[in-house]
PDB file of C-alpha atoms in Angstrom:
ATOM      1  CA  VAL A   1    -185.470  46.934 113.666  1.00  0.00           C
ATOM      2  CA  GLY A   2    -182.832  46.170 111.000  1.00  0.00           C
ATOM      3  CA  ALA A   3    -180.052  47.577 113.177  1.00  0.00           C
ATOM      4  CA  MET A   4    -181.148  45.377 116.044  1.00  0.00           C
ATOM      5  CA  ARG A   5    -181.085  42.319 113.743  1.00  0.00           C
ATOM      6  CA  ILE A   6    -177.486  43.134 112.748  1.00  0.00           C
ATOM      7  CA  LEU A   7    -176.552  43.580 116.398  1.00  0.00           C
ATOM      8  CA  ARG A   8    -178.170  40.257 117.315  1.00  0.00           C
ATOM      9  CA  THR A   9    -176.315  38.493 114.470  1.00  0.00           C
ATOM     10  CA  SER A  10    -173.009  39.939 115.681  1.00  0.00           C
ATOM     11  CA  LEU A  11    -173.661  38.748 119.218  1.00  0.00           C
ATOM     12  CA  VAL A  12    -174.620  35.249 118.023  1.00  0.00           C
ATOM     13  CA  ARG A  13    -171.368  35.047 116.036  1.00  0.00           C
ATOM     14  CA  CYS A  14    -169.344  36.007 119.111  1.00  0.00           C
ATOM     15  CA  LEU A  15    -171.050  33.381 121.234  1.00  0.00           C
ATOM     16  CA  ALA A  16    -170.802  30.717 118.516  1.00  0.00           C
ATOM     17  CA  ALA A  17    -167.045  31.343 118.402  1.00  0.00           C
ATOM     18  CA  GLY A  18    -166.913  30.609 122.126  1.00  0.00           C
ATOM     19  CA  SER A  19    -166.209  34.218 123.049  1.00  0.00           C
ATOM     20  CA  SER A  20    -167.804  36.778 125.255  1.00  0.00           C
ATOM     21  CA  TYR A  21    -168.651  40.193 123.840  1.00  0.00           C
ATOM     22  CA  ARG A  22    -168.502  43.836 124.807  1.00  0.00           C
ATOM     23  CA  PHE A  23    -169.621  47.105 123.265  1.00  0.00           C
ATOM     24  CA  ARG A  24    -167.351  49.902 122.092  1.00  0.00           C
ATOM     25  CA  THR A  25    -167.936  53.438 120.861  1.00  0.00           C
ATOM     26  CA  PRO A  26    -164.995  54.174 118.541  1.00  0.00           C
ATOM     27  CA  VAL A  27    -166.274  57.390 116.977  1.00  0.00           C
ATOM     28  CA  ALA A  28    -167.413  60.580 118.634  1.00  0.00           C
ATOM     29  CA  ALA A  29    -171.147  61.074 118.898  1.00  0.00           C
ATOM     30  CA  GLY A  30    -172.627  62.775 115.862  1.00  0.00           C
ATOM     31  CA  SER A  31    -169.445  62.370 113.807  1.00  0.00           C
ATOM     32  CA  MET A  32    -170.783  60.256 110.969  1.00  0.00           C
ATOM     33  CA  ALA A  33    -173.961  59.182 109.241  1.00  0.00           C
ATOM     34  CA  VAL A  34    -174.864  55.583 108.534  1.00  0.00           C
ATOM     35  CA  ALA A  35    -178.129  53.706 108.115  1.00  0.00           C
ATOM     36  CA  GLY A  36    -180.147  56.800 107.346  1.00  0.00           C
ATOM     37  CA  ALA A  37    -179.468  58.855 110.459  1.00  0.00           C
ATOM     38  CA  VAL A  38    -176.775  61.120 111.805  1.00  0.00           C
ATOM     39  CA  LEU A  39    -175.228  59.019 114.507  1.00  0.00           C
ATOM     40  CA  LEU A  40    -175.753  60.039 118.056  1.00  0.00           C
ATOM     41  CA  SER A  41    -174.343  56.692 119.156  1.00  0.00           C
ATOM     42  CA  THR A  42    -172.399  53.940 117.451  1.00  0.00           C
ATOM     43  CA  ALA A  43    -171.805  50.535 118.980  1.00  0.00           C
ATOM     44  CA  PHE A  44    -169.294  48.096 117.594  1.00  0.00           C
ATOM     45  CA  VAL A  45    -169.616  44.568 118.858  1.00  0.00           C
ATOM     46  CA  GLY A  46    -166.255  43.276 120.006  1.00  0.00           C
ATOM     47  CA  CYS A  47    -165.409  39.646 120.647  1.00  0.00           C
ATOM     48  CA  ASP A  48    -162.625  38.610 122.951  1.00  0.00           C
ATOM     49  CA  GLU A  49    -159.431  37.376 121.310  1.00  0.00           C
ATOM     50  CA  GLY A  50    -159.708  34.109 119.423  1.00  0.00           C
ATOM     51  CA  ALA A  51    -163.161  34.842 118.012  1.00  0.00           C
ATOM     52  CA  ALA A  52    -163.853  34.178 114.370  1.00  0.00           C
ATOM     53  CA  ARG A  53    -163.877  37.337 112.230  1.00  0.00           C
ATOM     54  CA  TRP A  54    -166.081  38.138 109.294  1.00  0.00           C
ATOM     55  CA  SER A  55    -163.123  39.610 107.361  1.00  0.00           C
ATOM     56  CA  GLU A  56    -159.487  40.541 107.857  1.00  0.00           C
ATOM     57  CA  GLY A  57    -158.142  44.033 107.147  1.00  0.00           C
ATOM     58  CA  ALA A  58    -160.222  47.092 106.370  1.00  0.00           C
ATOM     59  CA  GLY A  59    -160.156  50.248 104.372  1.00  0.00           C
ATOM     60  CA  ALA A  60    -157.544  52.117 102.400  1.00  0.00           C
ATOM     61  CA  ALA A  61    -155.586  52.786 105.576  1.00  0.00           C
ATOM     62  CA  SER A  62    -155.210  49.101 106.476  1.00  0.00           C
ATOM     63  CA  GLN A  63    -152.079  48.458 108.501  1.00  0.00           C
ATOM     64  CA  SER A  64    -152.347  44.671 108.150  1.00  0.00           C
ATOM     65  CA  GLY A  65    -150.779  44.476 104.688  1.00  0.00           C
ATOM     66  CA  LYS A  66    -153.902  42.702 103.415  1.00  0.00           C
ATOM     67  CA  PRO A  67    -156.089  44.128 100.660  1.00  0.00           C
ATOM     68  CA  PRO A  68    -158.653  46.693 101.802  1.00  0.00           C
ATOM     69  CA  LEU A  69    -162.242  45.598 102.253  1.00  0.00           C
ATOM     70  CA  SER A  70    -164.618  46.443  99.432  1.00  0.00           C
ATOM     71  CA  VAL A  71    -167.643  48.581 100.275  1.00  0.00           C
ATOM     72  CA  ALA A  72    -171.157  48.493  98.852  1.00  0.00           C
ATOM     73  CA  VAL A  73    -173.856  51.006  99.663  1.00  0.00           C
ATOM     74  CA  VAL A  74    -177.464  49.850  99.393  1.00  0.00           C
ATOM     75  CA  ILE A  75    -180.138  52.551  99.148  1.00  0.00           C
ATOM     76  CA  PRO A  76    -183.799  51.503  99.279  1.00  0.00           C
ATOM     77  CA  ALA A  77    -185.820  54.173  97.474  1.00  0.00           C
ATOM     78  CA  LEU A  78    -189.359  55.093  96.538  1.00  0.00           C
ATOM     79  CA  ASN A  79    -189.967  58.353  94.657  1.00  0.00           C
ATOM     80  CA  GLU A  80    -186.672  59.882  95.816  1.00  0.00           C
ATOM     81  CA  GLU A  81    -185.632  61.895  92.757  1.00  0.00           C
ATOM     82  CA  ASP A  82    -185.276  65.064  94.855  1.00  0.00           C
ATOM     83  CA  GLY A  83    -183.135  63.754  97.729  1.00  0.00           C
ATOM     84  CA  LEU A  84    -181.104  61.144  95.891  1.00  0.00           C
ATOM     85  CA  PRO A  85    -178.664  63.448  94.010  1.00  0.00           C
ATOM     86  CA  ALA A  86    -177.198  64.915  97.212  1.00  0.00           C
ATOM     87  CA  THR A  87    -176.938  61.456  98.800  1.00  0.00           C
ATOM     88  CA  LEU A  88    -175.104  60.016  95.799  1.00  0.00           C
ATOM     89  CA  ALA A  89    -172.822  63.061  95.501  1.00  0.00           C
ATOM     90  CA  ALA A  90    -171.876  62.708  99.185  1.00  0.00           C
ATOM     91  CA  LEU A  91    -171.017  59.039  98.606  1.00  0.00           C
ATOM     92  CA  ARG A  92    -168.815  59.885  95.633  1.00  0.00           C
ATOM     93  CA  ALA A  93    -167.025  62.486  97.803  1.00  0.00           C
ATOM     94  CA  GLN A  94    -165.937  59.933 100.432  1.00  0.00           C
ATOM     95  CA  ASP A  95    -162.171  59.580 100.895  1.00  0.00           C
ATOM     96  CA  VAL A  96    -162.429  55.776 100.673  1.00  0.00           C
ATOM     97  CA  PRO A  97    -163.770  54.389  97.405  1.00  0.00           C
ATOM     98  CA  VAL A  98    -167.215  52.816  97.355  1.00  0.00           C
ATOM     99  CA  GLN A  99    -167.062  49.921  94.911  1.00  0.00           C
ATOM    100  CA  GLU A 100    -170.813  49.384  94.530  1.00  0.00           C
ATOM    101  CA  ILE A 101    -173.818  51.646  94.890  1.00  0.00           C
ATOM    102  CA  VAL A 102    -177.116  49.832  94.513  1.00  0.00           C
ATOM    103  CA  VAL A 103    -180.355  51.815  94.517  1.00  0.00           C
ATOM    104  CA  VAL A 104    -183.228  49.439  95.190  1.00  0.00           C
ATOM    105  CA  ASP A 105    -186.354  50.954  93.701  1.00  0.00           C
ATOM    106  CA  GLY A 106    -189.652  50.038  95.323  1.00  0.00           C
ATOM    107  CA  GLY A 107    -191.799  51.086  92.357  1.00  0.00           C
ATOM    108  CA  SER A 108    -191.112  54.805  91.935  1.00  0.00           C
ATOM    109  CA  VAL A 109    -193.275  56.797  89.556  1.00  0.00           C
ATOM    110  CA  ASP A 110    -190.823  59.720  89.414  1.00  0.00           C
ATOM    111  CA  ASP A 111    -187.281  59.848  87.971  1.00  0.00           C
ATOM    112  CA  THR A 112    -185.565  57.978  90.827  1.00  0.00           C
ATOM    113  CA  ARG A 113    -184.131  55.359  88.457  1.00  0.00           C
ATOM    114  CA  LYS A 114    -182.847  57.958  85.996  1.00  0.00           C
ATOM    115  CA  VAL A 115    -181.208  60.013  88.753  1.00  0.00           C
ATOM    116  CA  ALA A 116    -179.500  56.936  90.218  1.00  0.00           C
ATOM    117  CA  GLU A 117    -178.199  55.799  86.843  1.00  0.00           C
ATOM    118  CA  THR A 118    -176.900  59.322  86.101  1.00  0.00           C
ATOM    119  CA  PHE A 119    -174.651  58.973  89.164  1.00  0.00           C
ATOM    120  CA  GLY A 120    -173.465  55.529  88.055  1.00  0.00           C
ATOM    121  CA  ALA A 121    -175.509  53.551  90.574  1.00  0.00           C
ATOM    122  CA  ARG A 122    -176.905  50.159  89.669  1.00  0.00           C
ATOM    123  CA  VAL A 123    -180.695  50.070  89.984  1.00  0.00           C
ATOM    124  CA  ILE A 124    -182.722  46.985  90.802  1.00  0.00           C
ATOM    125  CA  ALA A 125    -186.472  46.779  91.382  1.00  0.00           C
ATOM    126  CA  PRO A 126    -187.522  43.747  93.451  1.00  0.00           C
ATOM    127  CA  GLY A 127    -190.820  45.238  94.616  1.00  0.00           C
ATOM    128  CA  ARG A 128    -192.103  47.464  97.377  1.00  0.00           C
ATOM    129  CA  GLY A 129    -191.219  47.121 101.049  1.00  0.00           C
ATOM    130  CA  ARG A 130    -188.130  48.280 102.917  1.00  0.00           C
ATOM    131  CA  ALA A 131    -187.105  44.787 104.099  1.00  0.00           C
ATOM    132  CA  ILE A 132    -187.606  43.315 100.618  1.00  0.00           C
ATOM    133  CA  GLN A 133    -185.534  46.141  99.135  1.00  0.00           C
ATOM    134  CA  MET A 134    -182.718  45.854 101.699  1.00  0.00           C
ATOM    135  CA  ASN A 135    -182.470  42.071 101.347  1.00  0.00           C
ATOM    136  CA  ALA A 136    -182.474  42.277  97.535  1.00  0.00           C
ATOM    137  CA  GLY A 137    -179.840  45.021  97.621  1.00  0.00           C
ATOM    138  CA  ALA A 138    -177.591  43.022  99.927  1.00  0.00           C
ATOM    139  CA  ALA A 139    -177.960  39.938  97.711  1.00  0.00           C
ATOM    140  CA  ALA A 140    -177.078  41.981  94.608  1.00  0.00           C
ATOM    141  CA  THR A 141    -173.665  43.016  95.948  1.00  0.00           C
ATOM    142  CA  GLY A 142    -170.371  41.199  96.138  1.00  0.00           C
ATOM    143  CA  SER A 143    -168.600  43.511  98.577  1.00  0.00           C
ATOM    144  CA  ASP A 144    -167.121  42.722 101.988  1.00  0.00           C
ATOM    145  CA  VAL A 145    -168.909  45.558 103.820  1.00  0.00           C
ATOM    146  CA  LEU A 146    -172.520  46.696 103.376  1.00  0.00           C
ATOM    147  CA  VAL A 147    -173.705  50.199 104.260  1.00  0.00           C
ATOM    148  CA  PHE A 148    -177.467  50.808 104.184  1.00  0.00           C
ATOM    149  CA  LEU A 149    -178.632  54.397 103.694  1.00  0.00           C
ATOM    150  CA  HIS A 150    -181.941  56.126 103.377  1.00  0.00           C
ATOM    151  CA  ALA A 151    -182.183  57.934 100.042  1.00  0.00           C
ATOM    152  CA  ASP A 152    -182.007  61.356 101.713  1.00  0.00           C
ATOM    153  CA  THR A 153    -178.997  60.655 103.978  1.00  0.00           C
ATOM    154  CA  LEU A 154    -175.933  62.846 103.586  1.00  0.00           C
ATOM    155  CA  MET A 155    -172.831  61.020 104.783  1.00  0.00           C
ATOM    156  CA  GLU A 156    -170.214  63.286 106.277  1.00  0.00           C
ATOM    157  CA  PRO A 157    -166.741  63.147 104.721  1.00  0.00           C
ATOM    158  CA  GLY A 158    -164.677  60.343 106.228  1.00  0.00           C
ATOM    159  CA  SER A 159    -167.672  58.323 107.448  1.00  0.00           C
ATOM    160  CA  ILE A 160    -166.834  55.173 105.534  1.00  0.00           C
ATOM    161  CA  ARG A 161    -163.140  55.437 106.433  1.00  0.00           C
ATOM    162  CA  GLU A 162    -163.998  55.627 110.135  1.00  0.00           C
ATOM    163  CA  ALA A 163    -166.324  52.643 109.916  1.00  0.00           C
ATOM    164  CA  LEU A 164    -163.649  50.613 108.122  1.00  0.00           C
ATOM    165  CA  ARG A 165    -161.058  51.590 110.726  1.00  0.00           C
ATOM    166  CA  SER A 166    -163.310  50.197 113.415  1.00  0.00           C
ATOM    167  CA  LEU A 167    -163.866  46.989 111.461  1.00  0.00           C
ATOM    168  CA  GLU A 168    -160.089  46.625 111.009  1.00  0.00           C
ATOM    169  CA  ARG A 169    -159.667  45.920 114.705  1.00  0.00           C
ATOM    170  CA  SER A 170    -159.138  42.233 115.371  1.00  0.00           C
ATOM    171  CA  ASP A 171    -161.755  42.234 118.114  1.00  0.00           C
ATOM    172  CA  VAL A 172    -164.588  43.889 116.155  1.00  0.00           C
ATOM    173  CA  LEU A 173    -167.089  41.841 114.152  1.00  0.00           C
ATOM    174  CA  GLY A 174    -169.650  44.406 113.053  1.00  0.00           C
ATOM    175  CA  GLY A 175    -171.260  47.718 113.796  1.00  0.00           C
ATOM    176  CA  VAL A 176    -174.710  49.124 114.342  1.00  0.00           C
ATOM    177  CA  ALA A 177    -175.813  52.741 114.220  1.00  0.00           C
ATOM    178  CA  TRP A 178    -178.874  54.281 115.751  1.00  0.00           C
ATOM    179  CA  LYS A 179    -180.272  57.728 116.419  1.00  0.00           C
TER     180      LYS A 179
END
Protein backbone atom coordinates (compact mmCIF):
# COMPACT_ATOMS: atom_id res chain seq x y z
CA VAL A 1 0.00 0.00 0.00
CA GLY A 2 2.79 2.47 0.90
CA ALA A 3 4.71 1.63 -2.27
CA MET A 4 1.63 2.28 -4.35
CA ARG A 5 1.17 5.67 -2.64
CA ILE A 6 4.77 6.61 -3.54
CA LEU A 7 4.20 5.47 -7.12
CA ARG A 8 0.98 7.50 -7.35
CA THR A 9 2.75 10.60 -5.98
CA SER A 10 5.51 10.22 -8.58
CA LEU A 11 2.97 9.95 -11.38
CA VAL A 12 1.06 13.01 -10.14
CA ARG A 13 4.31 15.01 -10.10
CA CYS A 14 5.06 14.01 -13.69
CA LEU A 15 1.61 15.02 -14.85
CA ALA A 16 1.66 18.27 -12.85
CA ALA A 17 4.92 19.17 -14.60
CA GLY A 18 3.13 18.74 -17.93
CA SER A 19 5.02 15.57 -18.79
CA SER A 20 4.09 12.06 -19.68
CA TYR A 21 5.64 9.18 -17.77
CA ARG A 22 7.09 5.75 -18.39
CA PHE A 23 8.42 2.93 -16.25
CA ARG A 24 11.99 1.69 -16.17
CA THR A 25 13.73 -1.26 -14.54
CA PRO A 26 17.33 -0.09 -13.97
CA VAL A 27 18.51 -2.92 -11.73
CA ALA A 28 18.46 -6.64 -12.33
CA ALA A 29 15.69 -8.56 -10.63
CA GLY A 30 16.60 -9.70 -7.14
CA SER A 31 19.73 -7.52 -7.01
CA MET A 32 18.86 -5.32 -4.06
CA ALA A 33 16.59 -5.06 -1.06
CA VAL A 34 14.47 -2.03 -0.27
CA ALA A 35 11.22 -1.49 1.59
CA GLY A 36 11.44 -4.73 3.51
CA ALA A 37 11.66 -7.21 0.65
CA VAL A 38 14.27 -8.59 -1.69
CA LEU A 39 13.36 -6.98 -4.95
CA LEU A 40 11.97 -9.14 -7.66
CA SER A 41 11.01 -6.01 -9.58
CA THR A 42 11.92 -2.35 -9.31
CA ALA A 43 10.12 0.39 -11.19
CA PHE A 44 11.48 3.89 -11.46
CA VAL A 45 9.03 6.48 -12.66
CA GLY A 46 10.55 8.53 -15.45
CA CYS A 47 9.22 11.84 -16.71
CA ASP A 48 9.93 13.10 -20.18
CA GLU A 49 12.50 15.88 -20.48
CA GLY A 50 11.51 19.21 -18.97
CA ALA A 51 9.76 17.69 -15.96
CA ALA A 52 10.41 19.11 -12.53
CA ARG A 53 12.78 16.98 -10.43
CA TRP A 54 12.67 16.33 -6.73
CA SER A 55 16.46 16.74 -6.45
CA GLU A 56 19.52 17.14 -8.64
CA GLY A 57 22.52 14.81 -8.44
CA ALA A 58 22.69 11.58 -6.48
CA GLY A 59 25.07 9.44 -4.55
CA ALA A 60 28.80 9.38 -4.03
CA ALA A 61 29.32 8.58 -7.70
CA SER A 62 27.49 11.67 -8.95
CA GLN A 63 28.78 12.81 -12.32
CA SER A 64 26.91 16.13 -12.18
CA GLY A 65 29.47 17.93 -10.02
CA LYS A 66 26.72 18.69 -7.48
CA PRO A 67 26.84 17.45 -3.90
CA PRO A 68 25.60 13.89 -3.38
CA LEU A 69 22.11 13.37 -2.04
CA SER A 70 21.83 12.58 1.65
CA VAL A 71 20.16 9.31 2.62
CA ALA A 72 17.97 8.50 5.62
CA VAL A 73 16.74 5.03 6.48
CA VAL A 74 13.50 4.77 8.45
CA ILE A 75 12.81 1.47 10.22
CA PRO A 76 9.42 0.97 11.88
CA ALA A 77 9.87 -1.59 14.66
CA LEU A 78 7.95 -3.45 17.32
CA ASN A 79 9.80 -5.96 19.50
CA GLU A 80 12.61 -6.41 16.96
CA GLU A 81 15.64 -6.86 19.22
CA ASP A 82 16.56 -10.13 17.48
CA GLY A 83 16.41 -9.05 13.83
CA LEU A 84 17.50 -5.44 14.18
CA PRO A 85 21.27 -5.97 14.74
CA ALA A 86 21.78 -7.67 11.36
CA THR A 87 19.68 -5.02 9.60
CA LEU A 88 21.66 -2.16 11.14
CA ALA A 89 25.00 -3.88 10.48
CA ALA A 90 24.05 -4.33 6.80
CA LEU A 91 23.21 -0.61 6.58
CA ARG A 92 26.55 0.37 8.09
CA ALA A 93 28.28 -1.89 5.52
CA GLN A 94 26.82 -0.03 2.51
CA ASP A 95 29.38 1.55 0.19
CA VAL A 96 27.46 4.86 0.21
CA PRO A 97 27.11 6.55 3.59
CA VAL A 98 23.71 6.65 5.25
CA GLN A 99 23.46 9.98 7.04
CA GLU A 100 20.45 9.15 9.22
CA ILE A 101 19.05 5.93 10.61
CA VAL A 102 15.78 6.38 12.46
CA VAL A 103 14.21 3.43 14.25
CA VAL A 104 10.57 4.22 14.94
CA ASP A 105 9.48 2.17 17.92
CA GLY A 106 5.81 1.24 18.12
CA GLY A 107 5.87 0.40 21.83
CA SER A 108 8.35 -2.47 22.14
CA VAL A 109 8.60 -4.31 25.43
CA ASP A 110 11.96 -5.90 24.55
CA ASP A 111 15.36 -4.25 24.01
CA THR A 112 14.62 -2.82 20.54
CA ARG A 113 15.47 0.73 21.64
CA LYS A 114 18.72 -0.32 23.31
CA VAL A 115 19.83 -2.34 20.28
CA ALA A 116 19.09 0.56 17.91
CA GLU A 117 20.95 3.06 20.07
CA THR A 118 23.94 0.69 20.32
CA PHE A 119 24.26 0.92 16.53
CA GLY A 120 23.99 4.72 16.61
CA ALA A 121 20.43 4.92 15.32
CA ARG A 122 18.10 7.64 16.54
CA VAL A 123 14.99 6.19 18.18
CA ILE A 124 11.61 7.88 18.26
CA ALA A 125 8.36 6.48 19.64
CA PRO A 126 5.24 8.11 18.16
CA GLY A 127 2.91 5.21 18.94
CA ARG A 128 1.84 1.95 17.39
CA GLY A 129 0.84 1.47 13.76
CA ARG A 130 3.02 1.06 10.69
CA ALA A 131 1.66 4.15 8.88
CA ILE A 132 2.01 6.30 12.01
CA GLN A 133 5.58 5.05 12.46
CA MET A 134 6.57 5.59 8.81
CA ASN A 135 5.10 9.10 8.69
CA ALA A 136 6.77 10.07 11.98
CA GLY A 137 10.09 8.63 10.79
CA ALA A 138 9.93 10.54 7.52
CA ALA A 139 9.09 13.77 9.36
CA ALA A 140 12.03 13.25 11.74
CA THR A 141 14.62 13.22 8.95
CA GLY A 142 16.23 16.00 6.98
CA SER A 143 17.70 13.90 4.17
CA ASP A 144 17.06 14.13 0.43
CA VAL A 145 16.27 10.42 -0.02
CA LEU A 146 14.19 8.19 2.28
CA VAL A 147 14.57 4.41 2.39
CA PHE A 148 11.97 2.48 4.40
CA LEU A 149 12.98 -0.95 5.70
CA HIS A 150 11.37 -3.62 7.78
CA ALA A 151 13.42 -4.29 10.91
CA ASP A 152 14.50 -7.72 9.65
CA THR A 153 15.56 -6.66 6.13
CA LEU A 154 19.15 -7.30 5.09
CA MET A 155 20.19 -4.90 2.35
CA GLU A 156 22.68 -6.34 -0.08
CA PRO A 157 25.95 -4.45 -0.51
CA GLY A 158 25.60 -1.67 -3.07
CA SER A 159 21.81 -1.39 -2.76
CA ILE A 160 21.75 2.26 -1.79
CA ARG A 161 24.37 3.15 -4.41
CA GLU A 162 22.26 1.54 -7.14
CA ALA A 163 19.13 3.35 -6.01
CA LEU A 164 20.98 6.67 -5.98
CA ARG A 165 22.38 6.01 -9.45
CA SER A 166 18.86 5.57 -10.73
CA LEU A 167 17.71 8.76 -9.02
CA GLU A 168 20.65 10.64 -10.57
CA ARG A 169 19.11 10.30 -14.02
CA SER A 170 17.49 13.53 -15.14
CA ASP A 171 14.33 11.71 -16.18
CA VAL A 172 13.73 9.79 -12.93
CA LEU A 173 11.64 11.24 -10.11
CA GLY A 174 11.33 8.36 -7.67
CA GLY A 175 11.35 4.63 -7.23
CA VAL A 176 9.12 1.93 -5.85
CA ALA A 177 10.03 -1.61 -4.90
CA TRP A 178 7.76 -4.58 -4.55
CA LYS A 179 8.04 -8.32 -4.15
